[in-house]
Coordinates of N, CA and C in Angstrom, one line a residue:
Chain A
G778 N 10.7 -102.3 -177.5 CA 9.5 -102.7 -178.3 C 8.3 -102.2 -177.7
E779 N 7.1 -102.4 -178.3 CA 5.8 -101.9 -177.9 C 5.4 -102.6 -176.6
N780 N 4.7 -101.8 -175.7 CA 4.1 -102.3 -174.5 C 2.7 -101.8 -174.4
V781 N 1.7 -102.7 -174.3 CA 0.3 -102.2 -174.2 C -0.3 -102.6 -172.9
E782 N -0.8 -101.6 -172.2 CA -1.4 -101.9 -170.9 C -3.0 -101.7 -171.1
Q783 N -3.7 -102.6 -170.4 CA -5.2 -102.6 -170.6 C -5.9 -102.7 -169.3
H784 N -6.9 -101.8 -169.1 CA -7.7 -101.8 -167.9 C -9.2 -101.6 -168.1
P785 N -10.1 -102.1 -167.3 CA -9.8 -103.0 -166.2 C -9.6 -104.5 -166.7
S786 N -9.2 -105.4 -165.8 CA -9.1 -106.8 -166.2 C -10.4 -107.5 -166.2
T787 N -11.3 -107.0 -165.4 CA -12.7 -107.5 -165.4 C -13.7 -106.4 -165.3
L788 N -14.8 -106.5 -165.9 CA -15.9 -105.5 -165.9 C -17.2 -106.1 -166.0
S789 N -18.1 -105.7 -165.0 CA -19.5 -106.2 -165.0 C -20.4 -105.0 -165.2
V790 N -21.3 -105.1 -166.1 CA -22.3 -104.0 -166.3 C -23.7 -104.6 -166.4
Q791 N -24.7 -103.8 -166.1 CA -26.1 -104.2 -166.3 C -26.4 -104.1 -167.8
E792 N -27.3 -105.0 -168.2 CA -27.7 -104.9 -169.6 C -28.3 -103.5 -169.9
G793 N -27.9 -103.0 -171.0 CA -28.4 -101.6 -171.4 C -27.4 -100.5 -171.0
D794 N -26.5 -100.8 -170.0 CA -25.5 -99.8 -169.6 C -24.4 -99.7 -170.6
S795 N -23.5 -98.8 -170.5 CA -22.3 -98.7 -171.3 C -21.1 -99.3 -170.7
A796 N -20.2 -99.7 -171.5 CA -18.9 -100.3 -171.0 C -17.8 -99.6 -171.7
V797 N -16.7 -99.3 -170.9 CA -15.5 -98.6 -171.4 C -14.3 -99.4 -171.0
I798 N -13.4 -99.7 -172.0 CA -12.2 -100.4 -171.7 C -11.1 -99.4 -172.2
K799 N -10.0 -99.3 -171.4 CA -9.0 -98.3 -171.8 C -7.6 -99.0 -171.9
C800 N -6.8 -98.5 -172.9 CA -5.5 -99.0 -173.1 C -4.5 -97.9 -173.4
T801 N -3.3 -98.2 -173.0 CA -2.2 -97.2 -173.3 C -1.1 -98.0 -174.0
Y802 N -0.3 -97.3 -174.8 CA 0.8 -97.9 -175.6 C 2.0 -97.1 -175.4
S803 N 3.1 -97.6 -175.7 CA 4.4 -97.0 -175.5 C 5.2 -96.5 -176.7
D804 N 5.0 -97.2 -177.8 CA 5.7 -96.9 -179.0 C 5.0 -95.8 -179.9
S805 N 5.5 -94.7 -180.0 CA 4.9 -93.6 -180.8 C 4.8 -94.0 -182.3
A806 N 5.6 -95.0 -182.7 CA 5.6 -95.4 -184.1 C 4.4 -96.3 -184.5
S807 N 3.7 -96.8 -183.4 CA 2.5 -97.6 -183.7 C 1.5 -96.8 -184.4
N808 N 0.9 -97.5 -185.4 CA 0.0 -96.7 -186.3 C -1.4 -97.3 -186.5
Y809 N -1.6 -98.5 -186.0 CA -3.0 -99.2 -186.0 C -3.3 -99.7 -184.6
F810 N -4.6 -99.5 -184.3 CA -5.0 -99.9 -182.9 C -6.3 -100.7 -183.0
P811 N -6.1 -102.0 -183.2 CA -7.3 -102.9 -183.4 C -7.9 -103.4 -182.0
W812 N -9.1 -103.7 -182.0 CA -9.8 -104.4 -180.9 C -10.3 -105.7 -181.3
Y813 N -10.1 -106.7 -180.4 CA -10.5 -108.1 -180.7 C -11.5 -108.5 -179.6
K814 N -12.4 -109.4 -180.0 CA -13.4 -110.0 -179.1 C -13.2 -111.5 -179.1
Q815 N -13.0 -112.1 -177.9 CA -12.9 -113.5 -177.9 C -14.0 -114.1 -177.1
E816 N -14.8 -114.9 -177.8 CA -15.9 -115.7 -177.1 C -15.4 -117.0 -176.6
L817 N -16.1 -117.5 -175.6 CA -15.6 -118.7 -174.9 C -15.3 -119.9 -175.9
G818 N -14.1 -120.4 -175.8 CA -13.7 -121.5 -176.6 C -13.3 -121.2 -178.0
K819 N -13.2 -119.9 -178.4 CA -12.9 -119.5 -179.7 C -11.7 -118.7 -179.8
G820 N -11.2 -118.5 -181.0 CA -10.1 -117.6 -181.2 C -10.6 -116.1 -181.2
P821 N -9.7 -115.2 -181.0 CA -10.1 -113.8 -181.0 C -10.5 -113.4 -182.4
Q822 N -11.4 -112.4 -182.5 CA -11.9 -111.9 -183.8 C -11.9 -110.4 -183.8
L823 N -11.4 -109.8 -184.8 CA -11.3 -108.3 -185.0 C -12.7 -107.8 -185.0
I824 N -13.0 -106.7 -184.2 CA -14.3 -106.1 -184.2 C -14.3 -104.7 -184.7
I825 N -13.2 -104.0 -184.5 CA -13.0 -102.6 -184.9 C -11.6 -102.2 -184.8
D826 N -11.1 -101.3 -185.6 CA -9.8 -100.8 -185.5 C -9.8 -99.3 -185.8
I827 N -8.7 -98.6 -185.4 CA -8.6 -97.2 -185.6 C -7.1 -96.9 -186.0
R828 N -7.0 -96.0 -187.0 CA -5.6 -95.6 -187.4 C -5.1 -94.4 -186.7
S829 N -3.8 -94.2 -186.7 CA -3.2 -93.2 -185.9 C -3.6 -91.8 -186.4
N830 N -4.1 -91.6 -187.6 CA -4.5 -90.3 -188.1 C -6.0 -90.0 -187.9
V831 N -6.7 -90.9 -187.1 CA -8.1 -90.7 -186.8 C -8.3 -90.6 -185.3
G832 N -9.2 -89.7 -184.9 CA -9.4 -89.6 -183.5 C -10.6 -90.4 -182.9
E833 N -11.5 -90.8 -183.8 CA -12.7 -91.5 -183.3 C -13.3 -92.3 -184.5
K834 N -13.8 -93.5 -184.1 CA -14.5 -94.3 -185.2 C -15.7 -95.0 -184.5
K835 N -16.8 -95.1 -185.2 CA -18.0 -95.7 -184.7 C -18.5 -96.8 -185.6
D836 N -19.0 -97.9 -185.0 CA -19.7 -98.9 -185.8 C -20.8 -99.4 -185.0
Q837 N -22.0 -98.9 -185.2 CA -23.2 -99.2 -184.5 C -23.0 -98.9 -183.0
R838 N -23.1 -99.9 -182.2 CA -23.0 -99.7 -180.7 C -21.5 -99.6 -180.2
I839 N -20.6 -99.8 -181.1 CA -19.2 -99.8 -180.7 C -18.5 -98.5 -181.2
A840 N -17.7 -97.9 -180.4 CA -16.9 -96.8 -180.8 C -15.5 -96.9 -180.2
V841 N -14.5 -96.4 -180.9 CA -13.1 -96.4 -180.4 C -12.6 -94.9 -180.5
T842 N -11.8 -94.5 -179.5 CA -11.2 -93.2 -179.5 C -9.7 -93.4 -179.4
L843 N -9.0 -92.4 -179.9 CA -7.5 -92.5 -179.9 C -7.0 -91.1 -179.5
N844 N -6.1 -91.0 -178.5 CA -5.4 -89.8 -178.2 C -3.9 -90.1 -178.4
K845 N -3.4 -89.6 -179.5 CA -2.0 -89.9 -179.8 C -1.0 -89.2 -178.9
T846 N -1.4 -88.0 -178.4 CA -0.5 -87.3 -177.6 C -0.3 -88.0 -176.3
A847 N -1.4 -88.5 -175.7 CA -1.3 -89.2 -174.4 C -1.0 -90.7 -174.6
K848 N -1.0 -91.1 -175.8 CA -0.8 -92.6 -176.2 C -1.8 -93.5 -175.5
H849 N -3.1 -93.1 -175.6 CA -4.1 -94.0 -175.1 C -5.3 -94.1 -176.0
F850 N -6.0 -95.2 -176.0 CA -7.1 -95.4 -176.8 C -8.1 -96.3 -176.0
S851 N -9.4 -96.1 -176.4 CA -10.5 -96.7 -175.6 C -11.5 -97.3 -176.5
L852 N -12.2 -98.3 -175.9 CA -13.3 -99.0 -176.6 C -14.6 -98.7 -175.8
H853 N -15.6 -98.2 -176.5 CA -16.9 -97.9 -175.8 C -18.0 -98.8 -176.4
I854 N -18.7 -99.5 -175.6 CA -19.8 -100.3 -176.0 C -21.1 -99.7 -175.4
T855 N -22.0 -99.2 -176.2 CA -23.3 -98.7 -175.6 C -24.4 -99.7 -175.7
E856 N -25.4 -99.5 -174.9 CA -26.6 -100.4 -174.8 C -26.2 -101.8 -174.8
T857 N -25.4 -102.2 -173.8 CA -24.8 -103.6 -173.8 C -25.9 -104.6 -173.8
Q858 N -25.5 -105.8 -174.4 CA -26.5 -106.9 -174.4 C -25.7 -108.1 -173.9
P859 N -26.4 -109.2 -173.5 CA -25.8 -110.4 -173.0 C -24.7 -111.0 -174.0
E860 N -25.0 -110.8 -175.3 CA -24.0 -111.4 -176.2 C -22.8 -110.6 -176.4
D861 N -22.7 -109.4 -175.7 CA -21.4 -108.7 -175.6 C -20.5 -109.3 -174.6
S862 N -21.0 -110.2 -173.8 CA -20.1 -110.8 -172.8 C -19.0 -111.6 -173.5
A863 N -17.8 -111.3 -173.2 CA -16.6 -111.9 -173.8 C -15.4 -111.3 -173.2
V864 N -14.2 -111.8 -173.7 CA -12.9 -111.1 -173.4 C -12.6 -110.2 -174.5
Y865 N -12.2 -109.0 -174.2 CA -11.8 -108.0 -175.2 C -10.3 -107.7 -175.1
F866 N -9.7 -107.7 -176.2 CA -8.2 -107.3 -176.3 C -8.0 -106.1 -177.1
C867 N -7.2 -105.2 -176.6 CA -6.7 -104.1 -177.4 C -5.3 -104.5 -177.9
A868 N -4.9 -103.8 -179.0 CA -3.6 -104.1 -179.5 C -3.1 -102.9 -180.2
A869 N -1.8 -102.9 -180.4 CA -1.1 -101.8 -181.1 C -0.1 -102.4 -182.1
T870 N 0.1 -101.8 -183.2 CA 1.0 -102.4 -184.2 C 1.7 -101.3 -184.9
N871 N 3.0 -101.5 -185.0 CA 3.8 -101.1 -186.1 C 4.1 -102.4 -186.8
T872 N 4.9 -103.3 -186.3 CA 5.0 -104.7 -186.6 C 5.9 -105.3 -185.6
P873 N 5.6 -106.5 -185.0 CA 4.3 -107.2 -185.1 C 3.2 -106.7 -184.1
L874 N 2.1 -107.3 -184.1 CA 1.0 -106.9 -183.3 C 1.3 -107.2 -181.8
V875 N 1.0 -106.3 -180.9 CA 1.2 -106.5 -179.5 C -0.1 -106.3 -178.8
F876 N -0.5 -107.3 -178.0 CA -1.8 -107.3 -177.4 C -1.7 -106.8 -175.9
G877 N -2.8 -106.3 -175.4 CA -3.0 -106.1 -174.0 C -3.4 -107.4 -173.4
K878 N -3.5 -107.4 -172.0 CA -3.8 -108.6 -171.3 C -5.3 -109.0 -171.3
G879 N -6.1 -108.2 -171.8 CA -7.5 -108.5 -171.9 C -8.4 -108.0 -170.8
T880 N -9.7 -107.8 -171.2 CA -10.7 -107.5 -170.2 C -11.9 -108.4 -170.4
R881 N -12.2 -109.1 -169.2 CA -13.4 -110.0 -169.3 C -14.6 -109.1 -169.0
L882 N -15.5 -109.0 -170.0 CA -16.7 -108.2 -169.8 C -17.9 -109.1 -169.6
S883 N -18.6 -108.9 -168.5 CA -19.9 -109.6 -168.2 C -21.0 -108.7 -168.2
V884 N -22.0 -109.0 -169.0 CA -23.2 -108.2 -169.1 C -24.3 -109.0 -168.4
I885 N -24.8 -108.3 -167.3 CA -25.8 -109.0 -166.5 C -27.2 -108.7 -166.9
A886 N -28.0 -109.7 -167.2 CA -29.4 -109.4 -167.7 C -30.3 -109.1 -166.6
Chain B
N462 N -14.1 -120.9 -198.0 CA -12.8 -120.9 -197.4 C -12.9 -121.5 -195.9
A463 N -11.9 -122.3 -195.6 CA -11.9 -122.9 -194.2 C -11.3 -121.8 -193.3
G464 N -10.5 -120.8 -193.8 CA -9.9 -119.9 -192.9 C -8.6 -120.4 -192.4
V465 N -8.4 -120.3 -191.1 CA -7.2 -120.8 -190.4 C -7.6 -122.1 -189.6
T466 N -7.0 -123.2 -189.9 CA -7.3 -124.4 -189.2 C -6.1 -124.8 -188.3
Q467 N -6.4 -125.4 -187.2 CA -5.3 -125.9 -186.3 C -5.6 -127.3 -185.8
T468 N -4.6 -128.1 -185.8 CA -4.8 -129.5 -185.2 C -3.6 -129.8 -184.4
P469 N -3.8 -130.6 -183.3 CA -5.0 -131.1 -182.8 C -5.8 -130.0 -182.0
K470 N -7.0 -130.3 -181.5 CA -7.7 -129.3 -180.7 C -7.3 -129.5 -179.2
F471 N -6.9 -130.7 -178.8 CA -6.5 -131.0 -177.5 C -5.3 -131.9 -177.5
Q472 N -4.4 -131.7 -176.6 CA -3.2 -132.6 -176.6 C -2.7 -132.7 -175.1
V473 N -2.3 -133.9 -174.7 CA -1.7 -134.0 -173.4 C -0.3 -134.7 -173.7
L474 N 0.7 -134.1 -173.1 CA 2.1 -134.6 -173.3 C 2.7 -134.8 -172.0
K475 N 3.7 -135.7 -171.9 CA 4.5 -135.8 -170.8 C 5.8 -135.0 -170.9
T476 N 6.3 -134.5 -169.8 CA 7.5 -133.7 -169.8 C 8.6 -134.4 -170.6
G477 N 9.2 -133.7 -171.5 CA 10.3 -134.2 -172.3 C 9.9 -134.7 -173.7
Q478 N 8.6 -134.9 -173.9 CA 8.1 -135.3 -175.2 C 8.2 -134.1 -176.2
S479 N 8.2 -134.5 -177.4 CA 8.2 -133.4 -178.5 C 6.9 -133.6 -179.3
M480 N 6.5 -132.6 -179.9 CA 5.3 -132.7 -180.8 C 5.2 -131.4 -181.7
T481 N 4.4 -131.5 -182.7 CA 4.2 -130.4 -183.6 C 2.7 -130.0 -183.7
L482 N 2.5 -128.7 -183.4 CA 1.1 -128.2 -183.6 C 1.0 -127.7 -185.1
Q483 N 0.0 -128.1 -185.7 CA -0.2 -127.8 -187.1 C -1.1 -126.6 -187.3
C484 N -0.8 -125.8 -188.3 CA -1.5 -124.6 -188.6 C -1.5 -124.4 -190.1
A485 N -2.7 -124.2 -190.7 CA -2.8 -124.0 -192.1 C -3.9 -122.9 -192.4
Q486 N -3.6 -122.2 -193.5 CA -4.6 -121.2 -193.9 C -4.8 -121.2 -195.4
D487 N -6.0 -120.9 -195.9 CA -6.3 -121.0 -197.3 C -6.7 -119.7 -197.9
M488 N -6.2 -118.6 -197.2 CA -6.5 -117.2 -197.7 C -5.4 -116.6 -198.4
N489 N -4.3 -117.3 -198.7 CA -3.1 -116.8 -199.4 C -2.5 -115.6 -198.6
H490 N -2.6 -115.7 -197.3 CA -2.0 -114.6 -196.5 C -0.5 -114.8 -196.3
E491 N 0.3 -113.7 -196.5 CA 1.7 -113.8 -196.4 C 2.2 -113.9 -194.9
Y492 N 1.5 -113.3 -194.0 CA 1.9 -113.2 -192.6 C 1.2 -114.2 -191.8
M493 N 2.0 -115.0 -191.0 CA 1.4 -115.9 -190.0 C 2.2 -115.8 -188.7
S494 N 1.4 -116.2 -187.6 CA 2.0 -116.0 -186.3 C 1.5 -117.1 -185.4
W495 N 2.2 -117.3 -184.3 CA 1.8 -118.2 -183.2 C 1.8 -117.4 -181.9
Y496 N 0.7 -117.6 -181.1 CA 0.5 -116.9 -179.8 C 0.2 -118.0 -178.8
R497 N 0.6 -117.8 -177.6 CA 0.1 -118.6 -176.5 C -0.7 -117.7 -175.6
Q498 N -1.8 -118.3 -175.0 CA -2.7 -117.5 -174.1 C -2.7 -118.2 -172.8
D499 N -2.3 -117.5 -171.8 CA -2.4 -118.0 -170.4 C -3.2 -117.0 -169.6
P500 N -3.9 -117.6 -168.5 CA -4.8 -116.7 -167.7 C -4.0 -115.5 -167.2
G501 N -4.6 -114.3 -167.4 CA -4.1 -113.1 -166.9 C -2.9 -112.6 -167.7
M502 N -2.5 -113.3 -168.7 CA -1.3 -112.9 -169.5 C -1.6 -112.4 -170.9
G503 N -2.8 -112.5 -171.3 CA -3.2 -112.1 -172.6 C -2.6 -113.0 -173.7
L504 N -2.4 -112.4 -174.9 CA -1.8 -113.2 -176.0 C -0.4 -112.8 -176.2
R505 N 0.5 -113.8 -176.0 CA 1.9 -113.5 -176.2 C 2.5 -114.1 -177.4
L506 N 3.2 -113.3 -178.2 CA 3.7 -113.8 -179.5 C 4.9 -114.7 -179.3
I507 N 4.8 -115.9 -180.0 CA 5.9 -116.9 -179.9 C 6.9 -116.7 -181.1
H508 N 6.4 -116.9 -182.3 CA 7.1 -116.7 -183.5 C 6.2 -116.2 -184.6
Y509 N 6.8 -115.5 -185.6 CA 6.0 -115.1 -186.7 C 6.7 -115.2 -188.0
S510 N 6.0 -115.1 -189.1 CA 6.6 -115.2 -190.4 C 6.0 -114.2 -191.4
V511 N 6.8 -113.5 -192.1 CA 6.2 -112.5 -193.1 C 6.1 -113.1 -194.5
G512 N 6.5 -114.4 -194.6 CA 6.4 -115.0 -195.9 C 7.2 -116.4 -195.9
A513 N 7.0 -117.1 -196.9 CA 7.7 -118.5 -197.0 C 9.2 -118.3 -196.9
G514 N 9.8 -119.1 -196.1 CA 11.2 -119.1 -195.9 C 11.7 -118.0 -194.9
I515 N 10.8 -117.2 -194.3 CA 11.2 -116.2 -193.4 C 10.5 -116.3 -192.1
T516 N 11.2 -116.5 -191.0 CA 10.6 -116.5 -189.6 C 11.4 -115.6 -188.7
D517 N 10.7 -115.2 -187.6 CA 11.4 -114.4 -186.6 C 10.8 -114.7 -185.3
Q518 N 11.5 -114.3 -184.2 CA 11.1 -114.6 -182.9 C 10.2 -113.5 -182.4
G519 N 9.3 -113.9 -181.5 CA 8.4 -113.0 -180.8 C 8.9 -112.8 -179.4
E520 N 7.9 -112.5 -178.5 CA 8.2 -112.2 -177.1 C 8.7 -113.4 -176.3
V521 N 8.1 -114.6 -176.6 CA 8.4 -115.8 -175.8 C 8.8 -117.0 -176.7
P522 N 9.9 -117.0 -177.4 CA 10.3 -118.0 -178.4 C 11.0 -119.3 -177.8
N523 N 11.5 -119.2 -176.5 CA 12.3 -120.3 -176.0 C 11.5 -121.6 -175.9
G524 N 12.1 -122.7 -176.4 CA 11.4 -124.0 -176.3 C 10.6 -124.3 -177.5
Y525 N 10.5 -123.4 -178.5 CA 9.7 -123.6 -179.7 C 10.5 -123.3 -180.9
N526 N 10.2 -124.1 -182.0 CA 10.8 -123.9 -183.3 C 9.7 -123.8 -184.3
V527 N 9.9 -123.0 -185.4 CA 9.0 -122.9 -186.5 C 9.7 -123.0 -187.8
S528 N 9.0 -123.3 -188.8 CA 9.5 -123.2 -190.2 C 8.4 -122.8 -191.1
R529 N 8.7 -122.2 -192.2 CA 7.6 -121.8 -193.2 C 8.1 -122.2 -194.6
S530 N 7.8 -123.4 -195.0 CA 8.2 -123.9 -196.3 C 7.2 -123.5 -197.4
T531 N 6.0 -123.3 -197.0 CA 4.9 -122.9 -197.9 C 4.1 -121.7 -197.4
T532 N 3.4 -121.0 -198.2 CA 2.6 -119.9 -197.8 C 1.5 -120.4 -196.9
E533 N 1.0 -121.6 -197.1 CA -0.2 -122.1 -196.4 C 0.0 -122.6 -195.0
D534 N 1.2 -123.2 -194.7 CA 1.5 -123.9 -193.5 C 2.5 -123.2 -192.6
F535 N 2.3 -123.3 -191.3 CA 3.2 -122.7 -190.3 C 3.2 -123.6 -189.1
P536 N 3.9 -124.7 -189.0 CA 3.8 -125.6 -187.9 C 4.7 -125.0 -186.7
L537 N 4.3 -125.4 -185.5 CA 5.0 -125.0 -184.3 C 5.5 -126.2 -183.6
R538 N 6.8 -126.3 -183.4 CA 7.4 -127.5 -182.8 C 7.8 -127.3 -181.4
L539 N 7.4 -128.1 -180.5 CA 7.8 -128.1 -179.1 C 8.9 -129.2 -179.0
L540 N 10.1 -128.7 -178.7 CA 11.3 -129.6 -178.7 C 11.4 -130.6 -177.6
S541 N 11.1 -130.1 -176.4 CA 11.1 -131.0 -175.2 C 10.1 -130.4 -174.2
A542 N 8.9 -130.9 -174.2 CA 7.8 -130.2 -173.5 C 8.1 -130.1 -172.0
A543 N 7.7 -128.9 -171.5 CA 7.8 -128.6 -170.1 C 6.4 -128.2 -169.5
P544 N 6.2 -128.4 -168.2 CA 4.9 -128.0 -167.7 C 4.6 -126.5 -167.9
S545 N 5.6 -125.7 -168.0 CA 5.4 -124.2 -168.2 C 4.9 -124.0 -169.6
Q546 N 4.8 -125.0 -170.5 CA 4.3 -124.8 -171.8 C 2.8 -125.2 -171.9
T547 N 2.2 -125.6 -170.8 CA 0.8 -125.8 -170.7 C 0.1 -124.5 -171.0
S548 N -0.7 -124.5 -172.0 CA -1.3 -123.2 -172.5 C -2.3 -123.5 -173.6
V549 N -3.0 -122.5 -174.1 CA -3.8 -122.5 -175.3 C -3.0 -121.8 -176.4
Y550 N -2.8 -122.5 -177.5 CA -2.0 -122.0 -178.6 C -2.9 -121.6 -179.7
F551 N -2.7 -120.3 -180.2 CA -3.4 -119.8 -181.4 C -2.5 -119.5 -182.5
C552 N -2.9 -119.9 -183.7 CA -2.3 -119.5 -184.9 C -3.1 -118.4 -185.6
A553 N -2.4 -117.5 -186.2 CA -3.2 -116.4 -186.9 C -2.5 -116.0 -188.2
S554 N -3.3 -115.5 -189.1 CA -2.7 -115.0 -190.4 C -3.3 -113.7 -190.8
S555 N -2.6 -113.0 -191.6 CA -3.1 -111.7 -192.2 C -2.4 -111.4 -193.5
K556 N -3.0 -110.5 -194.2 CA -2.4 -110.0 -195.4 C -1.1 -109.2 -195.1
Q557 N -0.2 -109.2 -196.0 CA 1.0 -108.4 -195.8 C 0.6 -106.9 -195.7
G558 N 1.2 -106.3 -194.7 CA 0.9 -104.9 -194.5 C -0.4 -104.6 -193.7
A559 N -1.2 -105.7 -193.5 CA -2.5 -105.5 -192.7 C -2.4 -106.3 -191.4
Y560 N -1.3 -106.1 -190.7 CA -1.0 -106.9 -189.5 C -2.0 -106.7 -188.4
Y561 N -2.7 -105.6 -188.4 CA -3.8 -105.3 -187.4 C -5.0 -106.2 -187.6
E562 N -5.2 -106.7 -188.8 CA -6.4 -107.5 -189.1 C -6.0 -109.0 -189.2
Q563 N -5.8 -109.6 -188.0 CA -5.4 -111.0 -188.0 C -6.6 -111.9 -187.9
Y564 N -6.5 -113.1 -188.6 CA -7.5 -114.1 -188.5 C -7.0 -115.2 -187.7
F565 N -7.7 -115.6 -186.6 CA -7.2 -116.6 -185.7 C -7.9 -117.9 -186.0
G566 N -7.1 -119.0 -185.7 CA -7.6 -120.3 -185.7 C -8.4 -120.6 -184.4
P567 N -8.9 -121.8 -184.2 CA -9.7 -122.1 -183.0 C -8.9 -122.4 -181.8
G568 N -7.6 -122.6 -182.0 CA -6.8 -122.9 -180.8 C -6.5 -124.4 -180.6
T569 N -5.4 -124.6 -179.9 CA -5.0 -126.0 -179.4 C -4.7 -125.9 -177.9
R570 N -5.5 -126.7 -177.2 CA -5.2 -126.7 -175.7 C -4.3 -127.7 -175.4
L571 N -3.1 -127.3 -174.9 CA -2.0 -128.3 -174.6 C -1.8 -128.4 -173.1
T572 N -1.7 -129.6 -172.6 CA -1.4 -129.8 -171.2 C -0.1 -130.7 -171.1
V573 N 0.9 -130.2 -170.4 CA 2.1 -131.0 -170.2 C 2.2 -131.4 -168.7
T574 N 2.3 -132.7 -168.5 CA 2.3 -133.3 -167.1 C 3.7 -133.7 -166.7

């Protein structure tokens, strides 16, 4: 089955700096790579996803990249703000969805 | 739409007790799933269902049962609670074929003493 590795487990950045979270996957059949954000006391929420036939996708301050050959994908957050502080999960799916272990991002004002 | 709802929000059980965690969605989603979240372990899939009457095991199914008699409901049963089942449990749903876009409930925090 699919195995998703996520790094780092914790990340602290100064407000305004960029944050990068990296993930690798094992199953070449996986074709969707979503990212979820979990705020304290809440369930995870989808923030962006990328399909296997796309190399990069942007949505305002968030971008995701995918390297199918190397089987890794990354989340980039630019101009970080305190409200970006949360736990972020990457995931890979053929079926069912398999999550990484999460990255706790702290944005220091 | 209420989205995905879970009850109860908090529960304390004694070892050996049984209980059912409730999950319901009003989005007419075919796919529903249960995850447990433990510190440092991420979200691990317990059971999932691709439609009414169909269920399958995930990564960590032991000690849990599920059934899917309706599209809306997907209860998770703990047969004989153990301290190792202390966790936060999340239910999620998605459209058929859009498994990457899951909608999560608010979670149930379960403590087994």
